[in-house]
């Protein structure tokens, strides 16, 4: 081997940093069946809750953006924990905690004390996408669980649906994710639901103008106004993707091209003049394979955000609590 090659490998390992600590085979001897155990519980849950796959994908995202993918979002209030579940983007919105507990119980029954709650969220996200018609991949594993939560971090780091594209891009950049990651991962809004409160300002009084968001398709605007009347319940739910609400496909991107993005943050990817995101939306809309490939790469990138590994953190026995508390 040439010195240059050795040097390159060493440099790659150094730059790889925390990323290289996770591995697709982390549980191959200690819990070889973990993915099928997780899959079985999710398939069961889907029987009575067609939304659960979307909800589980979102949990992994909201975990990873706050101090890394460390299971912190799962912790309830206790003497040492102020729960992230009360953060603005999470409160009365993130869901699926009961299914995560069922997964944890099933995993503990086969391999006690081995699989972290943070890894359960990563596996559940992958399985949820695959079961919904999306791509499949080997999630990288070996994360450990935090003993802390960060309510303020959840309020700061998670992007708002009312933010500008540059603001959202900055929040992704802050955790090492680029513009392609932003567009690919926003494709997660190809399934699941949102409450009227997450977008109704676009329907009546966009940014204080007293008028609807001019980028909204007028037919879609009328439909959304029916679903979310001005003085109606802010908790009414609507599908992100009106055409295939529970399927993981590239329709999200053709919806944006038709000005049928549900959230302001969705439509901005296509309607911000001059933005570098536009050509990526067009490419994912015309080529689902390209979207799926990028989505997998970006899910791995997101899953690599500062994991606890080695002897850091712990393997929680109950995802809701720090061990011994
Ligand atoms: C780009 C910035 C993002 C913003 C501003 C954003 C915002 C939101 C909002 C406001 C909702 C609806 C919440 C509610 O009304 O209760 C939502 C739902 C959802 N988000 Fe995002 N999100 C973003 C990125 C992502 C990413 C990166 C993923 C995953 C890869 C994701 C996956 C989901 C899913 C699947 C749902 C539906 C969940 C369900 O039905 O339970 N989002 N998001
Ligand atoms: C793994 O799980 C699947 C599905 O539940 C089951 O069919 C299989 O026998 C399991 N394999 C092992 C090694 O436990
Ligand atoms: C968690 O504790 C905080 C105070 O530390 C409190 O304001 C909040 O309501 C609690 N949340 C829940 C869900 O009990
Ligand atoms: C995004 O906007 C909010 C509110 O306008 C601001 O407080 C925050 O600092 C901005 N974040 C970034 C990363 O630009
Ligand atoms: C909604 O409520 C406001 C104030 O309560 C009222 O002025 C307005 O007319 C109502 N709008 C509709 C469409 O009912
Ligand atoms: C509005 O949406 C419909 C279908 O949902 C589409 O056919 C039409 O081209 C869209 N109009 C605009 C201006 O994007
Ligand atoms: C679609 O994207 C894939 C993956 O990037 C690429 O290999 C393929 O050539 C693309 N297909 C077309 C028709 O452009």
Tab-separated table of C-alpha atoms and ligand atoms in Angstrom:
chain	number	residue	atom	x	y	z
A	1	UNK	CA	0.000	0.000	0.000
A	2	UNK	CA	1.293	3.422	-0.853
A	3	UNK	CA	1.846	5.964	1.875
A	4	UNK	CA	-0.675	8.218	0.178
A	5	UNK	CA	-3.328	5.491	0.372
A	6	UNK	CA	-2.598	4.773	4.063
A	7	UNK	CA	-2.758	8.501	4.740
A	8	UNK	CA	-6.094	8.757	2.955
A	9	UNK	CA	-7.561	5.873	4.955
A	10	UNK	CA	-6.395	7.352	8.270
A	11	UNK	CA	-7.814	10.742	7.273
A	12	UNK	CA	-11.122	9.158	6.234
A	13	UNK	CA	-11.382	7.424	9.615
A	14	UNK	CA	-10.590	10.669	11.442
A	15	UNK	CA	-13.100	12.708	9.429
A	16	UNK	CA	-15.616	9.886	9.728
A	17	UNK	CA	-15.437	10.507	13.484
A	18	UNK	CA	-18.551	9.457	15.319
A	19	UNK	CA	-20.143	8.245	12.076
A	20	UNK	CA	-17.741	5.333	11.815
A	21	UNK	CA	-18.683	4.178	15.331
A	22	UNK	CA	-22.109	2.991	14.246
A	23	UNK	CA	-22.443	-0.243	12.317
A	24	UNK	CA	-25.114	-2.208	10.477
A	25	UNK	CA	-23.972	-5.407	12.244
A	26	UNK	CA	-23.790	-4.000	15.785
A	27	UNK	CA	-26.365	-6.498	17.170
A	28	UNK	CA	-25.559	-9.426	14.852
A	29	UNK	CA	-24.428	-11.630	17.741
A	30	UNK	CA	-26.262	-10.019	20.687
A	31	UNK	CA	-29.698	-9.518	19.088
A	32	UNK	CA	-29.653	-10.825	15.518
A	33	UNK	CA	-33.417	-10.646	15.060
A	34	UNK	CA	-33.923	-7.126	16.351
A	35	UNK	CA	-35.170	-5.682	13.038
A	36	UNK	CA	-37.832	-8.347	12.559
A	37	UNK	CA	-38.950	-7.960	16.178
A	38	UNK	CA	-39.404	-4.224	15.621
A	39	UNK	CA	-41.125	-4.875	12.290
A	40	UNK	CA	-43.615	-7.315	13.819
A	41	UNK	CA	-44.705	-4.814	16.477
A	42	UNK	CA	-45.111	-2.031	13.896
A	43	UNK	CA	-47.106	-4.259	11.546
A	44	UNK	CA	-49.396	-5.054	14.480
A	45	UNK	CA	-49.798	-1.361	15.323
A	46	UNK	CA	-50.551	-0.458	11.685
A	47	UNK	CA	-53.644	-2.698	11.824
A	48	UNK	CA	-55.405	-0.141	14.011
A	49	UNK	CA	-53.403	3.027	13.302
A	50	UNK	CA	-52.531	3.781	9.667
A	51	UNK	CA	-50.664	6.892	10.778
A	52	UNK	CA	-48.188	5.181	13.090
A	53	UNK	CA	-45.427	4.662	10.488
A	54	UNK	CA	-45.267	8.414	9.836
A	55	UNK	CA	-45.322	9.170	13.555
A	56	UNK	CA	-42.388	6.817	14.228
A	57	UNK	CA	-40.286	8.354	11.437
A	58	UNK	CA	-40.885	11.791	12.916
A	59	UNK	CA	-39.839	10.623	16.420
A	60	UNK	CA	-36.376	9.654	15.145
A	61	UNK	CA	-36.013	13.086	13.485
A	62	UNK	CA	-37.064	14.931	16.647
A	63	UNK	CA	-34.682	12.765	18.685
A	64	UNK	CA	-31.659	13.313	16.427
A	65	UNK	CA	-31.942	17.110	16.151
A	66	UNK	CA	-31.727	17.575	19.920
A	67	UNK	CA	-28.290	16.628	21.300
A	68	UNK	CA	-28.002	13.833	18.740
A	69	UNK	CA	-29.816	10.508	18.351
A	70	UNK	CA	-29.767	9.530	22.014
A	71	UNK	CA	-33.378	8.623	22.861
A	72	UNK	CA	-33.746	11.877	24.834
A	73	UNK	CA	-37.192	12.598	23.370
A	74	UNK	CA	-38.553	9.462	25.066
A	75	UNK	CA	-37.785	10.567	28.642
A	76	UNK	CA	-40.696	11.640	30.838
A	77	UNK	CA	-40.509	14.259	33.586
A	78	UNK	CA	-38.791	13.051	36.751
A	79	UNK	CA	-36.696	14.512	39.560
A	80	UNK	CA	-33.772	14.912	37.132
A	81	UNK	CA	-35.560	15.238	33.770
A	82	UNK	CA	-37.557	18.094	32.225
A	83	UNK	CA	-39.212	16.320	29.333
A	84	UNK	CA	-38.677	17.356	25.700
A	85	UNK	CA	-42.252	16.214	25.077
A	86	UNK	CA	-43.398	19.654	26.296
A	87	UNK	CA	-41.360	21.563	23.677
A	88	UNK	CA	-43.404	23.619	21.181
A	89	UNK	CA	-42.737	21.357	18.166
A	90	UNK	CA	-43.487	18.213	20.229
A	91	UNK	CA	-46.348	19.147	22.516
A	92	UNK	CA	-49.734	17.763	21.466
A	93	UNK	CA	-48.037	16.674	18.242
A	94	UNK	CA	-45.381	13.937	18.390
A	95	UNK	CA	-46.894	10.537	19.024
A	96	UNK	CA	-46.089	6.825	18.994
A	97	UNK	CA	-44.636	6.526	22.502
A	98	UNK	CA	-46.894	3.582	23.380
A	99	UNK	CA	-45.726	1.672	20.311
A	100	UNK	CA	-42.089	2.432	21.200
A	101	UNK	CA	-42.761	0.936	24.645
A	102	UNK	CA	-44.305	-2.155	23.024
A	103	UNK	CA	-41.251	-2.514	20.770
A	104	UNK	CA	-38.926	-2.151	23.758
A	105	UNK	CA	-40.827	-4.846	25.670
A	106	UNK	CA	-40.674	-7.240	22.712
A	107	UNK	CA	-36.950	-6.577	22.190
A	108	UNK	CA	-36.186	-7.004	25.910
A	109	UNK	CA	-38.034	-10.346	25.866
A	110	UNK	CA	-35.579	-11.655	23.245
A	111	UNK	CA	-32.373	-9.843	24.174
A	112	UNK	CA	-32.503	-8.211	27.604
A	113	UNK	CA	-30.429	-5.135	28.314
A	114	UNK	CA	-28.777	-4.994	24.909
A	115	UNK	CA	-30.633	-2.712	22.473
A	116	UNK	CA	-30.810	1.037	23.166
A	117	UNK	CA	-33.979	3.092	22.848
A	118	UNK	CA	-32.121	5.434	20.473
A	119	UNK	CA	-31.431	2.473	18.151
A	120	UNK	CA	-35.050	1.328	18.464
A	121	UNK	CA	-36.090	4.745	17.059
A	122	UNK	CA	-33.608	4.386	14.168
A	123	UNK	CA	-34.793	0.851	13.333
A	124	UNK	CA	-38.463	1.836	13.721
A	125	UNK	CA	-37.946	4.732	11.283
A	126	UNK	CA	-36.379	2.435	8.674
A	127	UNK	CA	-39.013	-0.272	9.086
A	128	UNK	CA	-41.831	2.304	8.950
A	129	UNK	CA	-40.595	3.730	5.655
A	130	UNK	CA	-40.138	0.266	4.140
A	131	UNK	CA	-43.562	-0.993	5.272
A	132	UNK	CA	-45.144	2.103	3.700
A	133	UNK	CA	-43.727	1.409	0.248
A	134	UNK	CA	-40.476	3.342	0.571
A	135	UNK	CA	-36.891	2.165	0.236
A	136	UNK	CA	-35.241	-0.348	2.527
A	137	UNK	CA	-31.759	-0.054	4.012
A	138	UNK	CA	-29.645	-1.312	6.880
A	139	UNK	CA	-29.889	1.214	9.702
A	140	UNK	CA	-26.530	1.897	11.345
A	141	UNK	CA	-26.634	0.897	15.016
A	142	UNK	CA	-24.704	1.050	18.267
A	143	UNK	CA	-26.125	4.220	19.804
A	144	UNK	CA	-26.567	4.429	23.553
A	145	UNK	CA	-29.216	6.308	25.539
A	146	UNK	CA	-28.861	9.676	27.221
A	147	UNK	CA	-29.331	10.301	30.935
A	148	UNK	CA	-30.454	13.844	30.187
A	149	UNK	CA	-33.087	15.685	28.159
A	150	UNK	CA	-32.906	19.189	26.665
A	151	UNK	CA	-36.217	21.039	26.527
A	152	UNK	CA	-34.604	24.327	25.491
A	153	UNK	CA	-32.644	22.518	22.765
A	154	UNK	CA	-35.850	20.999	21.417
A	155	UNK	CA	-37.415	24.463	21.223
A	156	UNK	CA	-34.362	25.908	19.485
A	157	UNK	CA	-33.134	23.175	17.136
A	158	UNK	CA	-36.347	21.793	15.668
A	159	UNK	CA	-37.439	23.736	12.588
A	160	UNK	CA	-40.711	25.655	12.567
A	161	UNK	CA	-43.207	25.240	9.709
A	162	UNK	CA	-43.462	29.048	9.597
A	163	UNK	CA	-39.735	29.702	9.187
A	164	UNK	CA	-38.002	30.936	6.057
A	165	UNK	CA	-36.011	28.549	3.904
A	166	UNK	CA	-32.767	30.195	5.003
A	167	UNK	CA	-33.693	29.761	8.654
A	168	UNK	CA	-34.547	26.079	8.151
A	169	UNK	CA	-31.397	25.526	6.102
A	170	UNK	CA	-29.396	27.004	8.986
A	171	UNK	CA	-30.967	24.577	11.451
A	172	UNK	CA	-30.051	21.627	9.254
A	173	UNK	CA	-26.568	23.016	8.739
A	174	UNK	CA	-26.156	23.331	12.518
A	175	UNK	CA	-26.376	19.517	12.771
A	176	UNK	CA	-24.195	18.900	9.718
A	177	UNK	CA	-26.965	18.337	7.145
A	178	UNK	CA	-26.858	20.081	3.767
A	179	UNK	CA	-29.455	21.288	1.264
A	180	UNK	CA	-29.844	17.898	-0.413
A	181	UNK	CA	-30.445	16.337	3.026
A	182	UNK	CA	-33.064	19.017	3.716
A	183	UNK	CA	-34.977	18.337	0.499
A	184	UNK	CA	-34.684	14.546	0.709
A	185	UNK	CA	-35.710	14.386	4.379
A	186	UNK	CA	-38.576	16.834	3.847
A	187	UNK	CA	-39.871	14.038	1.596
A	188	UNK	CA	-40.841	12.424	4.922
A	189	UNK	CA	-43.933	14.615	4.515
A	190	UNK	CA	-45.146	12.176	1.865
A	191	UNK	CA	-47.200	10.524	4.603
A	192	UNK	CA	-48.742	11.359	7.979
A	193	UNK	CA	-50.941	14.227	9.142
A	194	UNK	CA	-50.734	17.811	10.310
A	195	UNK	CA	-53.030	19.874	12.500
A	196	UNK	CA	-54.767	22.979	11.170
A	197	UNK	CA	-52.662	25.082	13.552
A	198	UNK	CA	-49.526	24.058	11.634
A	199	UNK	CA	-50.646	25.770	8.418
A	200	UNK	CA	-53.959	27.677	8.827
A	201	UNK	CA	-52.252	31.075	8.926
A	202	UNK	CA	-51.449	30.396	5.244
A	203	UNK	CA	-55.174	30.142	4.498
A	204	UNK	CA	-56.357	33.460	5.914
A	205	UNK	CA	-53.623	35.790	7.063
A	206	UNK	CA	-50.238	34.865	5.682
A	207	UNK	CA	-47.416	36.714	7.465
A	208	UNK	CA	-49.797	39.436	8.582
A	209	UNK	CA	-50.919	40.324	5.038
A	210	UNK	CA	-54.598	39.637	5.719
A	211	UNK	CA	-54.602	37.372	2.631
A	212	UNK	CA	-53.785	33.736	1.890
A	213	UNK	CA	-50.266	32.622	0.994
A	214	UNK	CA	-49.976	33.585	-2.707
A	215	UNK	CA	-47.990	30.421	-3.427
A	216	UNK	CA	-50.939	28.160	-2.447
A	217	UNK	CA	-52.781	26.428	-5.316
A	218	UNK	CA	-56.263	28.007	-5.312
A	219	UNK	CA	-58.064	24.660	-5.547
A	220	UNK	CA	-56.030	23.275	-2.657
A	221	UNK	CA	-56.581	26.530	-0.736
A	222	UNK	CA	-60.357	26.077	-1.013
A	223	UNK	CA	-60.102	22.448	0.146
A	224	UNK	CA	-57.941	23.363	3.122
A	225	UNK	CA	-60.283	26.231	4.064
A	226	UNK	CA	-63.115	23.668	4.234
A	227	UNK	CA	-61.031	21.418	6.491
A	228	UNK	CA	-59.781	24.278	8.644
A	229	UNK	CA	-62.442	27.008	8.922
A	230	UNK	CA	-61.194	30.266	10.348
A	231	UNK	CA	-62.680	29.705	13.784
A	232	UNK	CA	-62.598	25.896	13.710
A	233	UNK	CA	-60.552	23.534	15.847
A	234	UNK	CA	-56.810	23.979	15.540
A	235	UNK	CA	-56.429	20.248	16.239
A	236	UNK	CA	-58.282	18.966	13.174
A	237	UNK	CA	-55.935	16.736	11.173
A	238	UNK	CA	-55.340	16.642	7.449
A	239	UNK	CA	-53.139	14.454	5.242
A	240	UNK	CA	-49.762	15.768	4.121
A	241	UNK	CA	-50.232	14.013	0.775
A	242	UNK	CA	-53.830	14.285	-0.492
A	243	UNK	CA	-53.269	11.656	-3.200
A	244	UNK	CA	-51.551	8.757	-1.370
A	245	UNK	CA	-51.805	9.701	2.323
A	246	UNK	CA	-50.139	6.634	3.850
A	247	UNK	CA	-47.726	5.653	1.088
A	248	UNK	CA	-44.065	6.576	1.042
A	249	UNK	CA	-43.508	7.784	-2.537
A	250	UNK	CA	-42.282	10.823	-4.494
A	251	UNK	CA	-45.716	12.477	-4.747
A	252	UNK	CA	-44.612	14.973	-2.107
A	253	UNK	CA	-42.377	16.565	-4.749
A	254	UNK	CA	-44.976	16.662	-7.533
A	255	UNK	CA	-47.351	18.209	-4.996
A	256	UNK	CA	-44.808	21.009	-4.452
A	257	UNK	CA	-44.560	21.524	-8.235
A	258	UNK	CA	-48.363	21.916	-8.285
A	259	UNK	CA	-48.209	24.409	-5.404
A	260	UNK	CA	-49.897	21.833	-3.197
A	261	UNK	CA	-47.354	21.803	-0.364
A	262	UNK	CA	-49.159	21.727	2.994
A	263	UNK	CA	-46.739	23.648	5.210
A	264	UNK	CA	-45.092	26.957	4.359
A	265	UNK	CA	-41.756	25.166	4.965
A	266	UNK	CA	-42.709	22.537	2.373
A	267	UNK	CA	-43.725	24.937	-0.391
A	268	UNK	CA	-40.682	27.168	0.174
A	269	UNK	CA	-38.441	24.379	-1.149
A	270	UNK	CA	-39.976	24.917	-4.587
A	271	UNK	CA	-41.322	28.493	-4.463
A	272	UNK	CA	-38.412	30.482	-3.035
A	273	UNK	CA	-37.091	32.312	-6.064
A	274	UNK	CA	-33.556	31.376	-6.989
A	275	UNK	CA	-33.259	28.696	-4.295
A	276	UNK	CA	-30.914	25.772	-4.916
A	277	UNK	CA	-33.621	23.452	-3.571
A	278	UNK	CA	-35.823	23.883	-6.673
A	279	UNK	CA	-33.773	21.714	-9.001
A	280	UNK	CA	-33.553	19.013	-6.308
A	281	UNK	CA	-37.360	19.006	-5.968
A	282	UNK	CA	-37.662	18.682	-9.752
A	283	UNK	CA	-35.195	15.814	-9.836
A	284	UNK	CA	-36.923	13.874	-7.021
A	285	UNK	CA	-40.327	14.507	-8.597
A	286	UNK	CA	-39.313	13.057	-11.940
A	287	UNK	CA	-37.229	10.181	-10.571
A	288	UNK	CA	-38.441	8.281	-7.512
A	289	UNK	CA	-35.314	6.120	-7.533
A	290	UNK	CA	-33.195	9.246	-7.138
A	291	UNK	CA	-35.404	10.368	-4.228
A	292	UNK	CA	-35.232	6.978	-2.516
A	293	UNK	CA	-31.432	6.790	-2.873
A	294	UNK	CA	-30.977	10.292	-1.478
A	295	UNK	CA	-33.486	9.663	1.300
A	296	UNK	CA	-31.538	6.610	2.486
A	297	UNK	CA	-28.228	8.514	2.397
A	298	UNK	CA	-29.771	11.413	4.299
A	299	UNK	CA	-31.443	9.150	6.889
A	300	UNK	CA	-28.008	7.668	7.578
A	301	UNK	CA	-26.535	11.174	7.786
A	302	UNK	CA	-29.278	12.233	10.216
A	303	UNK	CA	-28.870	9.012	12.221
A	304	UNK	CA	-25.170	9.805	12.612
A	305	UNK	CA	-25.769	13.068	14.487
A	306	UNK	CA	-23.583	12.864	17.619
A	307	UNK	CA	-24.527	9.424	18.942
A	308	UNK	CA	-23.448	8.285	22.398
A	309	UNK	CA	-21.246	5.218	21.909
A	310	UNK	CA	-18.777	3.015	23.766
A	311	UNK	CA	-19.198	3.533	27.492
A	312	UNK	CA	-21.053	6.850	27.185
A	313	UNK	CA	-24.712	6.913	28.174
A	314	UNK	CA	-26.556	3.712	29.026
A	315	UNK	CA	-28.947	1.097	27.670
A	316	UNK	CA	-32.202	2.177	29.298
A	317	UNK	CA	-34.404	-0.672	30.452
A	318	UNK	CA	-37.498	1.552	30.212
A	319	UNK	CA	-37.314	4.098	27.385
A	320	UNK	CA	-39.257	6.637	29.476
A	321	UNK	CA	-36.807	6.654	32.419
A	322	UNK	CA	-33.132	6.913	33.210
A	323	UNK	CA	-32.034	3.602	34.803
A	324	UNK	CA	-32.411	3.484	38.580
A	325	UNK	CA	-34.695	6.525	38.787
B	1	LIG	C1	-37.704	20.633	7.188
B	1	LIG	C2	-38.229	21.031	8.316
B	1	LIG	C3	-39.443	20.408	8.919
B	1	LIG	C4	-40.493	21.073	9.454
B	1	LIG	C5	-40.649	22.581	9.571
B	1	LIG	C6	-41.438	20.084	9.892
B	1	LIG	C7	-42.643	20.372	10.514
B	1	LIG	C8	-43.647	19.463	10.737
B	1	LIG	C9	-44.950	19.793	11.222
B	1	LIG	C10	-45.412	21.196	11.626
B	1	LIG	C11	-45.676	18.659	11.264
B	1	LIG	C12	-47.139	18.513	11.689
B	1	LIG	C13	-47.218	18.520	13.187
B	1	LIG	C14	-48.642	18.690	13.679
B	1	LIG	O1	-49.417	19.408	13.051
B	1	LIG	O2	-48.956	18.089	14.734
B	1	LIG	C15	-44.834	17.590	10.814
B	1	LIG	C16	-45.220	16.272	10.707
B	1	LIG	C17	-44.392	15.277	10.237
B	1	LIG	N1	-43.045	15.382	9.972
B	1	LIG	FE1	-42.024	17.105	9.738
B	1	LIG	N2	-40.969	18.843	9.610
B	1	LIG	C18	-39.753	18.974	9.019
B	1	LIG	C19	-38.910	17.957	8.630
B	1	LIG	C20	-39.201	16.611	8.779
B	1	LIG	C21	-38.239	15.544	8.621
B	1	LIG	C22	-36.749	15.747	8.355
B	1	LIG	C23	-38.920	14.381	8.796
B	1	LIG	C24	-38.408	12.964	8.737
B	1	LIG	C25	-37.482	12.552	7.910
B	1	LIG	C26	-40.294	14.716	9.060
B	1	LIG	C27	-41.305	13.825	9.231
B	1	LIG	C28	-42.602	14.164	9.559
B	1	LIG	C29	-43.706	13.224	9.528
B	1	LIG	C30	-43.639	11.777	9.064
B	1	LIG	C31	-44.838	13.909	9.977
B	1	LIG	C32	-46.244	13.341	10.197
B	1	LIG	C33	-46.270	12.727	11.583
B	1	LIG	C34	-47.606	12.108	12.003
B	1	LIG	O3	-48.538	11.996	11.215
B	1	LIG	O4	-47.679	11.741	13.198
B	1	LIG	N3	-40.412	16.078	9.082
B	1	LIG	N4	-43.596	18.105	10.509
B	2	LIG	C1	-36.751	-13.944	13.949
B	2	LIG	O1	-38.071	-13.451	13.856
B	2	LIG	C2	-38.823	-14.038	12.842
B	2	LIG	C3	-40.151	-13.316	12.758
B	2	LIG	O2	-40.751	-13.223	14.023
B	2	LIG	C4	-38.980	-15.523	13.122
B	2	LIG	O3	-39.703	-16.121	12.082
B	2	LIG	C5	-37.600	-16.158	13.233
B	2	LIG	O4	-37.719	-17.489	13.631
B	2	LIG	C6	-36.748	-15.412	14.227
B	2	LIG	N1	-35.392	-15.932	14.180
B	2	LIG	C7	-34.659	-16.103	15.262
B	2	LIG	C8	-33.247	-16.546	15.031
B	2	LIG	O5	-35.081	-15.908	16.378
B	3	LIG	C1	-42.972	18.547	33.332
B	3	LIG	O1	-42.450	19.344	34.325
B	3	LIG	C2	-42.562	20.767	34.089
B	3	LIG	C3	-41.918	21.526	35.256
B	3	LIG	O2	-40.655	21.052	35.535
B	3	LIG	C4	-44.016	21.142	33.984
B	3	LIG	O3	-44.109	22.512	33.658
B	3	LIG	C5	-44.658	20.315	32.907
B	3	LIG	O4	-46.048	20.587	32.851
B	3	LIG	C6	-44.448	18.822	33.145
B	3	LIG	N1	-44.974	18.112	32.017
B	3	LIG	C7	-45.711	17.025	32.111
B	3	LIG	C8	-46.135	16.374	30.833
B	3	LIG	O5	-46.040	16.529	33.173
B	4	LIG	C1	-34.701	31.264	12.952
B	4	LIG	O1	-35.673	32.228	13.244
B	4	LIG	C2	-35.934	32.386	14.617
B	4	LIG	C3	-37.119	33.308	14.797
B	4	LIG	O2	-37.152	34.301	13.838
B	4	LIG	C4	-34.687	32.913	15.292
B	4	LIG	O3	-34.908	33.071	16.679
B	4	LIG	C5	-33.573	31.917	15.088
B	4	LIG	O4	-32.362	32.403	15.626
B	4	LIG	C6	-33.377	31.606	13.618
B	4	LIG	N1	-32.458	30.489	13.526
B	4	LIG	C7	-31.554	30.362	12.595
B	4	LIG	C8	-30.705	29.151	12.704
B	4	LIG	O5	-31.404	31.170	11.702
B	5	LIG	C1	-64.132	34.312	13.602
B	5	LIG	O1	-64.121	34.935	14.865
B	5	LIG	C2	-63.854	36.335	14.802
B	5	LIG	C3	-63.708	36.882	16.206
B	5	LIG	O2	-64.297	36.035	17.151
B	5	LIG	C4	-64.987	37.029	14.045
B	5	LIG	O3	-64.712	38.413	13.954
B	5	LIG	C5	-65.042	36.438	12.639
B	5	LIG	O4	-66.134	36.971	11.942
B	5	LIG	C6	-65.183	34.921	12.688
B	5	LIG	N1	-65.016	34.410	11.341
B	5	LIG	C7	-65.807	33.468	10.817
B	5	LIG	C8	-65.499	33.052	9.405
B	5	LIG	O5	-66.703	32.948	11.444
B	6	LIG	C1	-53.252	23.086	-8.786
B	6	LIG	O1	-53.366	21.705	-8.476
B	6	LIG	C2	-53.907	20.929	-9.523
B	6	LIG	C3	-54.007	19.470	-9.114
B	6	LIG	O2	-53.908	19.257	-7.803
B	6	LIG	C4	-53.058	21.021	-10.764
B	6	LIG	O3	-53.641	20.293	-11.808
B	6	LIG	C5	-52.878	22.456	-11.157
B	6	LIG	O4	-51.965	22.531	-12.230
B	6	LIG	C6	-52.343	23.260	-9.980
B	6	LIG	N1	-52.254	24.660	-10.351
B	6	LIG	C7	-51.137	25.367	-10.196
B	6	LIG	C8	-51.208	26.802	-10.614
B	6	LIG	O5	-50.098	24.912	-9.740
B	7	LIG	C1	-32.894	8.157	-11.731
B	7	LIG	O1	-31.992	8.258	-10.668
B	7	LIG	C2	-31.105	7.164	-10.567
B	7	LIG	C3	-30.345	7.297	-9.261
B	7	LIG	O2	-29.744	8.538	-9.135
B	7	LIG	C4	-30.196	7.150	-11.781
B	7	LIG	O3	-29.331	6.061	-11.704
B	7	LIG	C5	-31.077	7.037	-13.016
B	7	LIG	O4	-30.257	7.148	-14.153
B	7	LIG	C6	-32.127	8.115	-13.035
B	7	LIG	N1	-33.061	7.856	-14.119
B	7	LIG	C7	-33.350	8.741	-15.045
B	7	LIG	C8	-34.364	8.343	-16.068
B	7	LIG	O5	-32.830	9.844	-15.097
